[in-house]
PDB file of C-alpha atoms in Angstrom:
ATOM      1  CA  MET K  23     -81.463 -55.038-105.696  1.00  0.00           C
ATOM      2  CA  ALA K  24     -77.940 -53.612-105.993  1.00  0.00           C
ATOM      3  CA  ALA K  25     -75.721 -55.046-108.701  1.00  0.00           C
ATOM      4  CA  GLU K  26     -72.818 -57.193-107.538  1.00  0.00           C
ATOM      5  CA  PRO K  27     -69.373 -55.767-108.326  1.00  0.00           C
ATOM      6  CA  SER K  28     -67.761 -57.301-111.381  1.00  0.00           C
ATOM      7  CA  GLY K  29     -64.127 -58.361-111.786  1.00  0.00           C
ATOM      8  CA  PRO K  30     -61.827 -60.218-109.354  1.00  0.00           C
ATOM      9  CA  ALA K  31     -62.435 -59.832-105.656  1.00  0.00           C
ATOM     10  CA  ALA K  32     -60.268 -57.230-103.965  1.00  0.00           C
ATOM     11  CA  GLU K  33     -57.370 -58.615-101.918  1.00  0.00           C
ATOM     12  CA  PRO K  34     -57.563 -57.822 -98.205  1.00  0.00           C
ATOM     13  CA  ALA K  35     -55.122 -55.098 -97.315  1.00  0.00           C
ATOM     14  CA  GLY K  36     -52.071 -56.274 -95.379  1.00  0.00           C
ATOM     15  CA  PRO K  37     -50.448 -54.370 -92.531  1.00  0.00           C
ATOM     16  CA  ALA K  38     -49.205 -51.004 -93.679  1.00  0.00           C
ATOM     17  CA  LYS K  39     -45.455 -50.460 -93.662  1.00  0.00           C
ATOM     18  CA  PRO K  40     -44.398 -47.468 -91.562  1.00  0.00           C
ATOM     19  CA  GLY K  41     -43.906 -44.322 -93.589  1.00  0.00           C
ATOM     20  CA  GLY K  42     -40.547 -43.044 -94.630  1.00  0.00           C
ATOM     21  CA  PRO K  43     -38.505 -41.698 -97.536  1.00  0.00           C
ATOM     22  CA  GLU K  44     -38.653 -43.238-100.974  1.00  0.00           C
ATOM     23  CA  GLY K  45     -36.152 -45.920-101.867  1.00  0.00           C
ATOM     24  CA  THR K  46     -35.372 -49.567-101.238  1.00  0.00           C
ATOM     25  CA  GLU K  47     -35.536 -51.129 -97.798  1.00  0.00           C
ATOM     26  CA  GLU K  48     -31.764 -51.455 -97.875  1.00  0.00           C
ATOM     27  CA  ASN K  49     -31.420 -47.703 -98.469  1.00  0.00           C
ATOM     28  CA  ARG K  50     -33.782 -46.901 -95.613  1.00  0.00           C
ATOM     29  CA  ARG K  51     -31.906 -49.234 -93.270  1.00  0.00           C
ATOM     30  CA  GLU K  52     -28.617 -47.565 -94.174  1.00  0.00           C
ATOM     31  CA  LEU K  53     -30.139 -44.104 -93.698  1.00  0.00           C
ATOM     32  CA  ILE K  54     -31.225 -45.110 -90.202  1.00  0.00           C
ATOM     33  CA  ARG K  55     -27.824 -46.620 -89.404  1.00  0.00           C
ATOM     34  CA  LEU K  56     -25.965 -43.480 -90.477  1.00  0.00           C
ATOM     35  CA  ALA K  57     -28.297 -41.329 -88.392  1.00  0.00           C
ATOM     36  CA  ALA K  58     -27.646 -43.595 -85.422  1.00  0.00           C
ATOM     37  CA  VAL K  59     -23.864 -43.344 -85.862  1.00  0.00           C
ATOM     38  CA  GLU K  60     -24.105 -39.544 -85.878  1.00  0.00           C
ATOM     39  CA  LEU K  61     -26.300 -39.397 -82.783  1.00  0.00           C
ATOM     40  CA  PHE K  62     -24.336 -42.012 -80.830  1.00  0.00           C
ATOM     41  CA  ALA K  63     -21.233 -39.914 -81.528  1.00  0.00           C
ATOM     42  CA  ARG K  64     -22.923 -36.702 -80.433  1.00  0.00           C
ATOM     43  CA  HIS K  65     -24.969 -37.866 -77.432  1.00  0.00           C
ATOM     44  CA  GLY K  66     -23.553 -41.263 -76.491  1.00  0.00           C
ATOM     45  CA  TYR K  67     -25.410 -44.533 -76.367  1.00  0.00           C
ATOM     46  CA  ARG K  68     -27.605 -43.678 -73.382  1.00  0.00           C
ATOM     47  CA  GLY K  69     -28.450 -40.205 -74.635  1.00  0.00           C
ATOM     48  CA  THR K  70     -29.696 -41.445 -78.009  1.00  0.00           C
ATOM     49  CA  THR K  71     -33.307 -42.548 -78.478  1.00  0.00           C
ATOM     50  CA  VAL K  72     -35.175 -44.346 -81.234  1.00  0.00           C
ATOM     51  CA  ARG K  73     -37.277 -41.232 -81.733  1.00  0.00           C
ATOM     52  CA  ALA K  74     -34.156 -39.081 -82.166  1.00  0.00           C
ATOM     53  CA  ILE K  75     -32.678 -41.551 -84.663  1.00  0.00           C
ATOM     54  CA  ALA K  76     -35.919 -41.518 -86.638  1.00  0.00           C
ATOM     55  CA  GLU K  77     -36.088 -37.720 -86.635  1.00  0.00           C
ATOM     56  CA  ARG K  78     -32.492 -37.415 -87.829  1.00  0.00           C
ATOM     57  CA  ALA K  79     -33.094 -39.994 -90.566  1.00  0.00           C
ATOM     58  CA  GLY K  80     -36.350 -38.325 -91.613  1.00  0.00           C
ATOM     59  CA  VAL K  81     -38.489 -41.397 -90.979  1.00  0.00           C
ATOM     60  CA  ASP K  82     -41.271 -42.454 -88.663  1.00  0.00           C
ATOM     61  CA  PRO K  83     -40.026 -44.037 -85.385  1.00  0.00           C
ATOM     62  CA  ALA K  84     -42.064 -47.095 -86.304  1.00  0.00           C
ATOM     63  CA  LEU K  85     -39.806 -47.568 -89.335  1.00  0.00           C
ATOM     64  CA  VAL K  86     -36.755 -47.810 -87.066  1.00  0.00           C
ATOM     65  CA  MET K  87     -38.538 -50.503 -85.085  1.00  0.00           C
ATOM     66  CA  TYR K  88     -39.692 -52.200 -88.303  1.00  0.00           C
ATOM     67  CA  HIS K  89     -36.132 -52.531 -89.618  1.00  0.00           C
ATOM     68  CA  TYR K  90     -34.191 -53.017 -86.364  1.00  0.00           C
ATOM     69  CA  GLY K  91     -36.554 -53.797 -83.506  1.00  0.00           C
ATOM     70  CA  SER K  92     -34.825 -51.742 -80.795  1.00  0.00           C
ATOM     71  CA  LYS K  93     -32.064 -49.235 -80.104  1.00  0.00           C
ATOM     72  CA  GLU K  94     -29.894 -52.098 -78.864  1.00  0.00           C
ATOM     73  CA  LYS K  95     -30.146 -53.861 -82.231  1.00  0.00           C
ATOM     74  CA  VAL K  96     -29.335 -50.633 -84.063  1.00  0.00           C
ATOM     75  CA  PHE K  97     -26.164 -50.335 -81.984  1.00  0.00           C
ATOM     76  CA  SER K  98     -25.302 -53.992 -82.597  1.00  0.00           C
ATOM     77  CA  VAL K  99     -25.481 -53.372 -86.342  1.00  0.00           C
ATOM     78  CA  VAL K 100     -23.289 -50.286 -85.929  1.00  0.00           C
ATOM     79  CA  ILE K 101     -20.725 -52.470 -84.122  1.00  0.00           C
ATOM     80  CA  ARG K 102     -20.776 -55.159 -86.824  1.00  0.00           C
ATOM     81  CA  GLU K 103     -20.445 -52.637 -89.633  1.00  0.00           C
ATOM     82  CA  ALA K 104     -17.607 -50.869 -87.826  1.00  0.00           C
ATOM     83  CA  MET K 105     -15.639 -54.005 -86.966  1.00  0.00           C
ATOM     84  CA  ARG K 106     -16.190 -55.928 -90.228  1.00  0.00           C
ATOM     85  CA  ALA K 107     -14.300 -58.935 -88.987  1.00  0.00           C
ATOM     86  CA  GLU K 108     -14.580 -60.541 -92.419  1.00  0.00           C
ATOM     87  CA  GLU K 109     -12.125 -57.928 -93.705  1.00  0.00           C
ATOM     88  CA  LEU K 110      -9.561 -58.923 -91.083  1.00  0.00           C
ATOM     89  CA  LEU K 111      -9.731 -62.694 -90.988  1.00  0.00           C
ATOM     90  CA  PRO K 112      -9.385 -63.708 -94.666  1.00  0.00           C
ATOM     91  CA  ALA K 113      -5.836 -62.314 -94.608  1.00  0.00           C
ATOM     92  CA  LEU K 114      -4.991 -64.840 -91.879  1.00  0.00           C
ATOM     93  CA  PRO K 115      -4.258 -68.491 -92.666  1.00  0.00           C
ATOM     94  CA  GLU K 116      -6.277 -71.244 -91.022  1.00  0.00           C
ATOM     95  CA  PRO K 117      -4.683 -72.521 -88.891  1.00  0.00           C
ATOM     96  CA  LEU K 118      -2.578 -69.511 -88.042  1.00  0.00           C
ATOM     97  CA  ASP K 119       0.768 -71.273 -88.267  1.00  0.00           C
ATOM     98  CA  GLU K 120       0.359 -71.971 -91.978  1.00  0.00           C
ATOM     99  CA  VAL K 121       2.373 -69.855 -94.412  1.00  0.00           C
ATOM    100  CA  PRO K 122       0.010 -67.273 -95.958  1.00  0.00           C
ATOM    101  CA  GLY K 123      -0.630 -67.067 -99.673  1.00  0.00           C
ATOM    102  CA  ASP K 124       0.436 -64.212-101.882  1.00  0.00           C
ATOM    103  CA  GLY K 125      -1.605 -61.267-100.640  1.00  0.00           C
ATOM    104  CA  GLY K 126       0.923 -58.524-101.281  1.00  0.00           C
ATOM    105  CA  PRO K 127       3.979 -57.431 -99.297  1.00  0.00           C
ATOM    106  CA  ASP K 128       2.035 -55.648 -96.560  1.00  0.00           C
ATOM    107  CA  SER K 129      -0.565 -58.361 -95.911  1.00  0.00           C
ATOM    108  CA  THR K 130       2.082 -61.088 -95.452  1.00  0.00           C
ATOM    109  CA  ARG K 131       4.682 -59.062 -93.583  1.00  0.00           C
ATOM    110  CA  GLY K 132       5.506 -60.707 -90.264  1.00  0.00           C
ATOM    111  CA  GLY K 133       3.630 -63.473 -88.483  1.00  0.00           C
ATOM    112  CA  PRO K 134      -0.141 -63.867 -88.082  1.00  0.00           C
ATOM    113  CA  GLY K 135      -0.226 -61.464 -85.144  1.00  0.00           C
ATOM    114  CA  SER K 136       1.480 -58.800 -87.216  1.00  0.00           C
ATOM    115  CA  ARG K 137      -1.004 -59.299 -90.033  1.00  0.00           C
ATOM    116  CA  LEU K 138      -3.917 -59.119 -87.599  1.00  0.00           C
ATOM    117  CA  VAL K 139      -2.573 -55.865 -86.135  1.00  0.00           C
ATOM    118  CA  ARG K 140      -2.159 -54.430 -89.626  1.00  0.00           C
ATOM    119  CA  GLY K 141      -5.646 -55.460 -90.725  1.00  0.00           C
ATOM    120  CA  PHE K 142      -7.242 -54.017 -87.610  1.00  0.00           C
ATOM    121  CA  LEU K 143      -5.342 -50.735 -87.776  1.00  0.00           C
ATOM    122  CA  THR K 144      -6.015 -50.346 -91.493  1.00  0.00           C
ATOM    123  CA  ARG K 145      -9.707 -49.927 -90.649  1.00  0.00           C
ATOM    124  CA  TRP K 146      -8.783 -47.165 -88.200  1.00  0.00           C
ATOM    125  CA  GLU K 147      -6.493 -45.469 -90.677  1.00  0.00           C
ATOM    126  CA  ASP K 148      -9.447 -45.091 -93.062  1.00  0.00           C
ATOM    127  CA  ALA K 149     -11.254 -41.858 -92.163  1.00  0.00           C
ATOM    128  CA  ALA K 150     -14.525 -43.220 -93.586  1.00  0.00           C
ATOM    129  CA  SER K 151     -14.658 -46.124 -91.126  1.00  0.00           C
ATOM    130  CA  ARG K 152     -12.902 -44.414 -88.200  1.00  0.00           C
ATOM    131  CA  SER K 153     -15.954 -42.352 -87.214  1.00  0.00           C
ATOM    132  CA  SER K 154     -18.073 -45.468 -86.682  1.00  0.00           C
ATOM    133  CA  LEU K 155     -15.267 -47.199 -84.802  1.00  0.00           C
ATOM    134  CA  LEU K 156     -14.861 -44.198 -82.503  1.00  0.00           C
ATOM    135  CA  VAL K 157     -18.594 -44.272 -81.776  1.00  0.00           C
ATOM    136  CA  VAL K 158     -18.427 -47.947 -80.844  1.00  0.00           C
ATOM    137  CA  PHE K 159     -15.340 -47.700 -78.642  1.00  0.00           C
ATOM    138  CA  ARG K 160     -16.317 -44.499 -76.838  1.00  0.00           C
ATOM    139  CA  SER K 161     -19.853 -45.732 -76.198  1.00  0.00           C
ATOM    140  CA  ALA K 162     -18.531 -49.058 -74.892  1.00  0.00           C
ATOM    141  CA  MET K 163     -16.172 -47.199 -72.546  1.00  0.00           C
ATOM    142  CA  GLU K 164     -18.869 -44.869 -71.222  1.00  0.00           C
ATOM    143  CA  HIS K 165     -22.026 -46.979 -70.871  1.00  0.00           C
ATOM    144  CA  PRO K 166     -22.414 -50.462 -69.342  1.00  0.00           C
ATOM    145  CA  GLU K 167     -25.243 -51.335 -71.736  1.00  0.00           C
ATOM    146  CA  ALA K 168     -23.141 -50.462 -74.765  1.00  0.00           C
ATOM    147  CA  SER K 169     -20.172 -52.292 -73.268  1.00  0.00           C
ATOM    148  CA  GLN K 170     -22.223 -55.458 -72.893  1.00  0.00           C
ATOM    149  CA  LEU K 171     -23.423 -55.234 -76.503  1.00  0.00           C
ATOM    150  CA  PHE K 172     -19.854 -54.676 -77.656  1.00  0.00           C
ATOM    151  CA  ARG K 173     -18.641 -57.776 -75.782  1.00  0.00           C
ATOM    152  CA  GLU K 174     -21.418 -59.904 -77.244  1.00  0.00           C
ATOM    153  CA  VAL K 175     -20.898 -58.796 -80.838  1.00  0.00           C
ATOM    154  CA  ALA K 176     -17.095 -58.716 -80.719  1.00  0.00           C
ATOM    155  CA  GLY K 177     -17.020 -62.118 -79.037  1.00  0.00           C
ATOM    156  CA  GLY K 178     -19.093 -63.780 -81.718  1.00  0.00           C
ATOM    157  CA  GLU K 179     -17.804 -61.857 -84.715  1.00  0.00           C
ATOM    158  CA  LEU K 180     -14.092 -61.583 -83.934  1.00  0.00           C
ATOM    159  CA  LEU K 181     -12.830 -63.462 -80.873  1.00  0.00           C
ATOM    160  CA  MET K 182     -14.298 -66.882 -81.618  1.00  0.00           C
ATOM    161  CA  PRO K 183     -13.265 -66.894 -85.308  1.00  0.00           C
ATOM    162  CA  ILE K 184      -9.712 -66.032 -84.229  1.00  0.00           C
ATOM    163  CA  ALA K 185      -9.721 -68.654 -81.469  1.00  0.00           C
ATOM    164  CA  ARG K 186     -10.812 -71.364 -83.921  1.00  0.00           C
ATOM    165  CA  ARG K 187      -7.711 -70.654 -86.018  1.00  0.00           C
ATOM    166  CA  ILE K 188      -5.190 -70.939 -83.168  1.00  0.00           C
ATOM    167  CA  PRO K 189      -3.370 -74.319 -83.190  1.00  0.00           C
ATOM    168  CA  ALA K 190      -2.058 -73.877 -79.649  1.00  0.00           C
ATOM    169  CA  PRO K 191      -3.261 -74.546 -76.083  1.00  0.00           C
ATOM    170  CA  GLU K 192      -5.881 -72.190 -74.583  1.00  0.00           C
ATOM    171  CA  PRO K 193      -7.003 -70.604 -77.859  1.00  0.00           C
ATOM    172  CA  GLU K 194      -9.853 -68.613 -76.249  1.00  0.00           C
ATOM    173  CA  LEU K 195      -7.443 -67.024 -73.768  1.00  0.00           C
ATOM    174  CA  ARG K 196      -4.991 -66.210 -76.537  1.00  0.00           C
ATOM    175  CA  ALA K 197      -7.715 -64.563 -78.626  1.00  0.00           C
ATOM    176  CA  VAL K 198      -8.763 -62.409 -75.663  1.00  0.00           C
ATOM    177  CA  LEU K 199      -5.144 -61.423 -74.958  1.00  0.00           C
ATOM    178  CA  VAL K 200      -4.653 -60.292 -78.541  1.00  0.00           C
ATOM    179  CA  ALA K 201      -7.986 -58.440 -78.493  1.00  0.00           C
ATOM    180  CA  SER K 202      -6.908 -56.633 -75.310  1.00  0.00           C
ATOM    181  CA  LEU K 203      -3.650 -55.671 -76.981  1.00  0.00           C
ATOM    182  CA  LEU K 204      -5.568 -54.246 -79.957  1.00  0.00           C
ATOM    183  CA  VAL K 205      -8.026 -52.338 -77.757  1.00  0.00           C
ATOM    184  CA  GLY K 206      -5.208 -50.728 -75.813  1.00  0.00           C
ATOM    185  CA  LEU K 207      -3.370 -49.886 -79.014  1.00  0.00           C
ATOM    186  CA  VAL K 208      -6.302 -48.187 -80.746  1.00  0.00           C
ATOM    187  CA  THR K 209      -7.236 -46.368 -77.543  1.00  0.00           C
ATOM    188  CA  GLY K 210      -3.805 -44.757 -77.287  1.00  0.00           C
ATOM    189  CA  ARG K 211      -3.497 -44.138 -81.016  1.00  0.00           C
ATOM    190  CA  TYR K 212      -7.006 -43.029 -82.065  1.00  0.00           C
ATOM    191  CA  VAL K 213      -9.585 -42.850 -79.249  1.00  0.00           C
ATOM    192  CA  VAL K 214      -7.477 -40.823 -76.797  1.00  0.00           C
ATOM    193  CA  PRO K 215      -4.425 -40.066 -78.975  1.00  0.00           C
ATOM    194  CA  ILE K 216      -1.167 -40.148 -77.039  1.00  0.00           C
ATOM    195  CA  GLY K 217       2.111 -39.024 -78.569  1.00  0.00           C
ATOM    196  CA  PRO K 218       4.388 -40.298 -79.909  1.00  0.00           C
ATOM    197  CA  LEU K 219       2.287 -43.445 -80.507  1.00  0.00           C
ATOM    198  CA  ALA K 220      -0.399 -41.473 -82.333  1.00  0.00           C
ATOM    199  CA  ASP K 221       2.215 -39.960 -84.655  1.00  0.00           C
ATOM    200  CA  LEU K 222       3.995 -43.144 -85.747  1.00  0.00           C
ATOM    201  CA  ASP K 223       3.457 -44.504 -89.250  1.00  0.00           C
ATOM    202  CA  LEU K 224       1.511 -47.740 -89.662  1.00  0.00           C
ATOM    203  CA  ASP K 225       4.509 -49.927 -90.559  1.00  0.00           C
ATOM    204  CA  THR K 226       6.372 -48.844 -87.425  1.00  0.00           C
ATOM    205  CA  VAL K 227       3.372 -49.599 -85.200  1.00  0.00           C
ATOM    206  CA  VAL K 228       2.972 -53.037 -86.769  1.00  0.00           C
ATOM    207  CA  ASP K 229       6.680 -53.762 -86.298  1.00  0.00           C
ATOM    208  CA  LEU K 230       6.450 -52.743 -82.631  1.00  0.00           C
ATOM    209  CA  TYR K 231       3.244 -54.582 -81.701  1.00  0.00           C
ATOM    210  CA  GLY K 232       3.279 -57.469 -84.170  1.00  0.00           C
ATOM    211  CA  PRO K 233       5.837 -59.659 -82.346  1.00  0.00           C
ATOM    212  CA  TYR K 234       3.816 -59.449 -79.132  1.00  0.00           C
ATOM    213  CA  ALA K 235       0.627 -60.401 -80.982  1.00  0.00           C
ATOM    214  CA  ASP K 236       2.506 -63.295 -82.613  1.00  0.00           C
ATOM    215  CA  ALA K 237       3.712 -64.517 -79.215  1.00  0.00           C
ATOM    216  CA  MET K 238       0.204 -64.333 -77.757  1.00  0.00           C
ATOM    217  CA  LEU K 239      -1.274 -66.276 -80.660  1.00  0.00           C
ATOM    218  CA  LEU K 240       1.309 -69.035 -81.101  1.00  0.00           C
ATOM    219  CA  GLY K 241       4.072 -68.697 -78.504  1.00  0.00           C
ATOM    220  CA  ARG K 242       4.445 -70.053 -74.998  1.00  0.00           C
ATOM    221  CA  LEU K 243       2.188 -67.943 -72.793  1.00  0.00           C
ATOM    222  CA  GLY K 244       4.123 -65.995 -70.184  1.00  0.00           C
ATOM    223  CA  THR K 245       7.264 -65.916 -72.293  1.00  0.00           C
ATOM    224  CA  PRO K 246       8.022 -62.550 -73.951  1.00  0.00           C
ATOM    225  CA  PRO K 247       9.085 -62.437 -77.582  1.00  0.00           C
ATOM    226  CA  PRO K 248      12.857 -62.426 -78.120  1.00  0.00           C
ATOM    227  CA  LEU K 249      14.576 -59.074 -78.138  1.00  0.00           C
ATOM    228  CA  PRO K 250      15.885 -57.912 -81.538  1.00  0.00           C
TER     229      PRO K 250
END
């Protein structure tokens, strides 16, 4: 009769995690995200596959699915990381017509619309974040699927938080109007650079666009800001 094995019973093996490079899960997720940003920039949203992202990141395709679930969710994360609404909104008072605290001369210059324009453009001025933003905007302009994802993420992450801070009638409409102003501005300044707008310094752009953003957020809709 064979002897029974001694010692504690072996634990049943759980499901194996897909293979990939060494490191923490957070590092692997970031590696996949960076690979996705590069491929979305090179091939567009539609031309990028989960398999291609995995190959560029040096991981098994199953690891992409393990961490993200789908290409759509990878792109949604790229959008959130690129927009980083939390970096824009804390500089704005709540509600918007309150006087802001001491955040430095640039952060408090002008009304809330001016500060929102400055915060948004500051992300574009940073070369490190501009590449991801360009991927998001160009993909949203070129592919309906990417455009839909952009609307969903931007709506929840940026538009609604802005609308909740607007102490004026039709806050959702005002938030969309300001967002449209920002999209047009970054398109002409960074996505498809048009001179002389693309060549102006940041302070000048904020001074030019800020009053219109202020009027959209808090003014009487349909009434242009006063001329200087």
